[in-house]
mmCIF file of C-alpha atoms in Angstrom:
data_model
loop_
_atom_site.group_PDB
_atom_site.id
_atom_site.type_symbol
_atom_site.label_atom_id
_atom_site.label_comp_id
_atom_site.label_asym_id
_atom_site.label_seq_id
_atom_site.Cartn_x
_atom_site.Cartn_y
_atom_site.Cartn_z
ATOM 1 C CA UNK A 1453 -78.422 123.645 -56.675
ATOM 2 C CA UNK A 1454 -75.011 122.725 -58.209
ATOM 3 C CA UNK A 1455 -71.653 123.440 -56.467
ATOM 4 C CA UNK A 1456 -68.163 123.104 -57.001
ATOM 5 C CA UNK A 1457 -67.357 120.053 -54.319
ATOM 6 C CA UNK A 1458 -63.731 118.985 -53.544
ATOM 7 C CA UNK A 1459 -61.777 119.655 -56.913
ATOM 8 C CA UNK A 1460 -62.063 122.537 -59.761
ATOM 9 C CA UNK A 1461 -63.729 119.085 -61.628
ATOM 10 C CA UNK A 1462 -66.370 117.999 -59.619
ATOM 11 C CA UNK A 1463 -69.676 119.159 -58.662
ATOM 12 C CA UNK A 1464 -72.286 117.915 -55.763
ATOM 13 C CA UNK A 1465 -76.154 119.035 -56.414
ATOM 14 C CA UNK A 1466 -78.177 119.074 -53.821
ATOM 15 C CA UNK A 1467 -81.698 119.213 -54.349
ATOM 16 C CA UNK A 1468 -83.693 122.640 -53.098
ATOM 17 C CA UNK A 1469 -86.156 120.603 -51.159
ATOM 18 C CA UNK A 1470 -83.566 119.272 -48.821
ATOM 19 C CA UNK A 1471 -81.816 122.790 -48.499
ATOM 20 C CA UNK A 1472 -85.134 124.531 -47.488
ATOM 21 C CA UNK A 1473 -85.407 121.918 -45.023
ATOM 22 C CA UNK A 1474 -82.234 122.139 -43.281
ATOM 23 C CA UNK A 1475 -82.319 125.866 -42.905
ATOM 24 C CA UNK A 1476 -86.409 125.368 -41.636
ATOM 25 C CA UNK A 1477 -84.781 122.989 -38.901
ATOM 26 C CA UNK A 1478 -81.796 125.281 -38.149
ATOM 27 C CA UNK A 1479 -84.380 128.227 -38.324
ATOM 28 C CA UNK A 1480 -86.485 126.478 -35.324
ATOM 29 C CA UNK A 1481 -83.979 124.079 -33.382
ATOM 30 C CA UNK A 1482 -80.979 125.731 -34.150
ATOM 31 C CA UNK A 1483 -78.879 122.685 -35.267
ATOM 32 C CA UNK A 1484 -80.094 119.398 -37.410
ATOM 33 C CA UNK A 1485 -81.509 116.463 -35.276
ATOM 34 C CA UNK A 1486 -80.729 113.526 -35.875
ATOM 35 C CA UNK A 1487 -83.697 110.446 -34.799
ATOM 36 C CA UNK A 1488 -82.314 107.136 -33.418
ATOM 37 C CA UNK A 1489 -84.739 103.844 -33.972
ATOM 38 C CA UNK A 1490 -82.342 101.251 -32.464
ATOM 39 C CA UNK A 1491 -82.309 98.825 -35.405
ATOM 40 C CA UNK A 1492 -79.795 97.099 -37.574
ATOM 41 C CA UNK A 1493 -81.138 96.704 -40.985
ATOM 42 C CA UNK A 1494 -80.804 95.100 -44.452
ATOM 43 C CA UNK A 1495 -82.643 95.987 -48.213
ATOM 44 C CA UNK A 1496 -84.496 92.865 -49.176
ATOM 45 C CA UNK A 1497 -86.642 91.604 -51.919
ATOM 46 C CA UNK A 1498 -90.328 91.341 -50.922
ATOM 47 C CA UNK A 1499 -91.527 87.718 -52.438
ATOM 48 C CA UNK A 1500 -94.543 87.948 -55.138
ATOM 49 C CA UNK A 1501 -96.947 85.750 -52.506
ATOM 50 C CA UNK A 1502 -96.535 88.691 -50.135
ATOM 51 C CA UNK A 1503 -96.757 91.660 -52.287
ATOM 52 C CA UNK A 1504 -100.558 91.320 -52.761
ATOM 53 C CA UNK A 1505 -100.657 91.652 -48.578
ATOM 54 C CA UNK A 1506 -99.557 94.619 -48.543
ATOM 55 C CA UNK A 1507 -101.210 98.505 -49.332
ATOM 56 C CA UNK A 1508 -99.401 99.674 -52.800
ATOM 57 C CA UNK A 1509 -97.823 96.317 -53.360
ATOM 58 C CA UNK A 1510 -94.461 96.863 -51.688
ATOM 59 C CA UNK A 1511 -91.618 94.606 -53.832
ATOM 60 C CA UNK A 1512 -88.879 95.747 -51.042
ATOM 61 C CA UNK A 1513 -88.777 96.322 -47.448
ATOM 62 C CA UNK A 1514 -86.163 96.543 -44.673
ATOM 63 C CA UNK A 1515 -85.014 93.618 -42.727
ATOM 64 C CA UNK A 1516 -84.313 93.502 -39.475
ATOM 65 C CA UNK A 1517 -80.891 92.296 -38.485
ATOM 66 C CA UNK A 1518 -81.134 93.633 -35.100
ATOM 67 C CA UNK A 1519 -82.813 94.872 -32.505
ATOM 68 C CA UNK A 1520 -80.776 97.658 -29.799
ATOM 69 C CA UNK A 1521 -82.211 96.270 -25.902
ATOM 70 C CA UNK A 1522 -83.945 99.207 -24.400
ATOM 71 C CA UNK A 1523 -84.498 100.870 -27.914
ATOM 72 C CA UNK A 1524 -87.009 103.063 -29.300
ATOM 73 C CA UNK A 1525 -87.505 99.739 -31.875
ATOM 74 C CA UNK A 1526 -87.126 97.569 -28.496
ATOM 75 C CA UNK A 1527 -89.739 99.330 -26.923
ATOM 76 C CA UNK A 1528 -92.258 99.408 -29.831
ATOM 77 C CA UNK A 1529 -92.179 95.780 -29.532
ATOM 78 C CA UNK A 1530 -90.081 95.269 -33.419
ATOM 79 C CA UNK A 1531 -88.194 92.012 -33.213
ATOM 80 C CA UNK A 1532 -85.387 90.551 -35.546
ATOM 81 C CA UNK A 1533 -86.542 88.897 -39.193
ATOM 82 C CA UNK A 1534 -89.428 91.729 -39.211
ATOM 83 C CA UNK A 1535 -89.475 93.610 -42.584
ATOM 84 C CA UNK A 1536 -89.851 97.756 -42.030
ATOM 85 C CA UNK A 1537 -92.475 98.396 -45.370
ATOM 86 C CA UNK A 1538 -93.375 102.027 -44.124
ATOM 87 C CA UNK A 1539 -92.663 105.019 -42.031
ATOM 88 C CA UNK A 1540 -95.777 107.509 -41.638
ATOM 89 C CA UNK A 1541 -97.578 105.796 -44.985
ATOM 90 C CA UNK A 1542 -93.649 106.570 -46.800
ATOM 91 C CA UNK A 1543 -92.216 103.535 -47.990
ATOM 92 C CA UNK A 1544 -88.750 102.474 -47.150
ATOM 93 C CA UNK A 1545 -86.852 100.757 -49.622
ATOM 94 C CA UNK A 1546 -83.384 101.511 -48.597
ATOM 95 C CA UNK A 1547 -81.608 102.625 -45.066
ATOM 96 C CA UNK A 1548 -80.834 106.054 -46.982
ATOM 97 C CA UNK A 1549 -84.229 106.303 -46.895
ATOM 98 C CA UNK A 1550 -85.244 105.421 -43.180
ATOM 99 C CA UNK A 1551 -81.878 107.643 -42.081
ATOM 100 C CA UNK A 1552 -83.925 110.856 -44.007
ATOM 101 C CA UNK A 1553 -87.426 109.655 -42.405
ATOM 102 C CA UNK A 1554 -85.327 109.705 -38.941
ATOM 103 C CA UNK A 1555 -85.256 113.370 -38.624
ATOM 104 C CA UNK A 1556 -86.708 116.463 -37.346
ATOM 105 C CA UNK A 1557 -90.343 116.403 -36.693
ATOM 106 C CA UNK A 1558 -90.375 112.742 -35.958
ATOM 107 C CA UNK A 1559 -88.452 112.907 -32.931
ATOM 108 C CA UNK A 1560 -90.425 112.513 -29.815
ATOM 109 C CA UNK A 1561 -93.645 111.877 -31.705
ATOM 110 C CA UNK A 1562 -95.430 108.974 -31.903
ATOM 111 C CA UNK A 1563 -94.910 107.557 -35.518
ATOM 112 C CA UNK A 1564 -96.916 104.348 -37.306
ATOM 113 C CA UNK A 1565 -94.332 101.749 -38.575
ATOM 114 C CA UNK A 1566 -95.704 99.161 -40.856
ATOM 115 C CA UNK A 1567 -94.049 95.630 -41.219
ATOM 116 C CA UNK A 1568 -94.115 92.315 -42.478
ATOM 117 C CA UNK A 1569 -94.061 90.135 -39.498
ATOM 118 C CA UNK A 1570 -94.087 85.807 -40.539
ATOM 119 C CA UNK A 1571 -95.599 86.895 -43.627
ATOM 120 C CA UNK A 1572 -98.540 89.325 -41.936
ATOM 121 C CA UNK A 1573 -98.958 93.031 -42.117
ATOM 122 C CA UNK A 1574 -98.821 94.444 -38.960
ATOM 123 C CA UNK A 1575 -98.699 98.400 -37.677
ATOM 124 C CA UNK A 1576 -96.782 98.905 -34.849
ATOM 125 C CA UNK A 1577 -96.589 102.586 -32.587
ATOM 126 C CA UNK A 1578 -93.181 103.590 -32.046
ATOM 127 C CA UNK A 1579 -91.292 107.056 -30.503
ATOM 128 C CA UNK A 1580 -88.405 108.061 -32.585
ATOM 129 C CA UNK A 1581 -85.506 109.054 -29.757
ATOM 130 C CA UNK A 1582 -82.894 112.031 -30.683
ATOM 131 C CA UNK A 1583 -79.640 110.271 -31.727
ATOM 132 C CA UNK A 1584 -77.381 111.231 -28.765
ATOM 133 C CA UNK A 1585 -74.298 113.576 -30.097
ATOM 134 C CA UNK A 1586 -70.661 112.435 -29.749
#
């Protein structure tokens, strides 16, 4: 769906997948939640010696920059230098992409990360929080 955005000259589309899923989650929560992992994170390059490690072949992943103390990635045991590959079997390339991941039904649920840990695949369990509202 195309709309006129800010000026008589510029449109925003938004795609009709993410609009039926908004009005699902206001339909059933009655507002759009938001999940909070507790992680600071960076795009990077997955080296060619790693890529065969990995399911699917991964060639970018999500750095860890940091870690928030008492955090949902805190508690799931993710530590700095660790490389996010996949939420729930969906790869994460960029932090656009984790953000989207974040929301709705994963809050409160247990969810599978998997990561690059010193150059090993590892699956971790973590419990996506609600992102408190300010």
């Amino acid at each position: 769906m195309a709309t006129p955005a800010l000026s008589k000259h510029s449109t925003i589309a938004i795609p009709v997948t993410t609009i039926q899923r908004v009005i699902a989650e206001l339909h059933t929560e009655g507002r759009i939640r938001l999940g909070y992992l507790g992680v600071g994170v960076q795009p990077v390059a997955i080296p060619a010696s790693l890529q065969s490690k990995i399911p699917g072949g991964a060639e970018t992943g999500l750095i860890l920059l940091s870690v928030v103390s008492n955090s949902p990635a805190d508690d799931a045991g993710l530590q700095v230098g660790d490389i996010l590959l996949a939420l729930d079997d969906q790869k994460l390339d960029d932090s656009d992409q984790l953000q989207m991941l974040l929301r709705g039904h994963h809050i409160g649920k247990p969810s599978e990360l998997f990561i690059l840990r010193g150059g090993e695949p590892l699956k971790l369990t973590v419990v996506i929080q609600e992102a408190e509202r300010k």
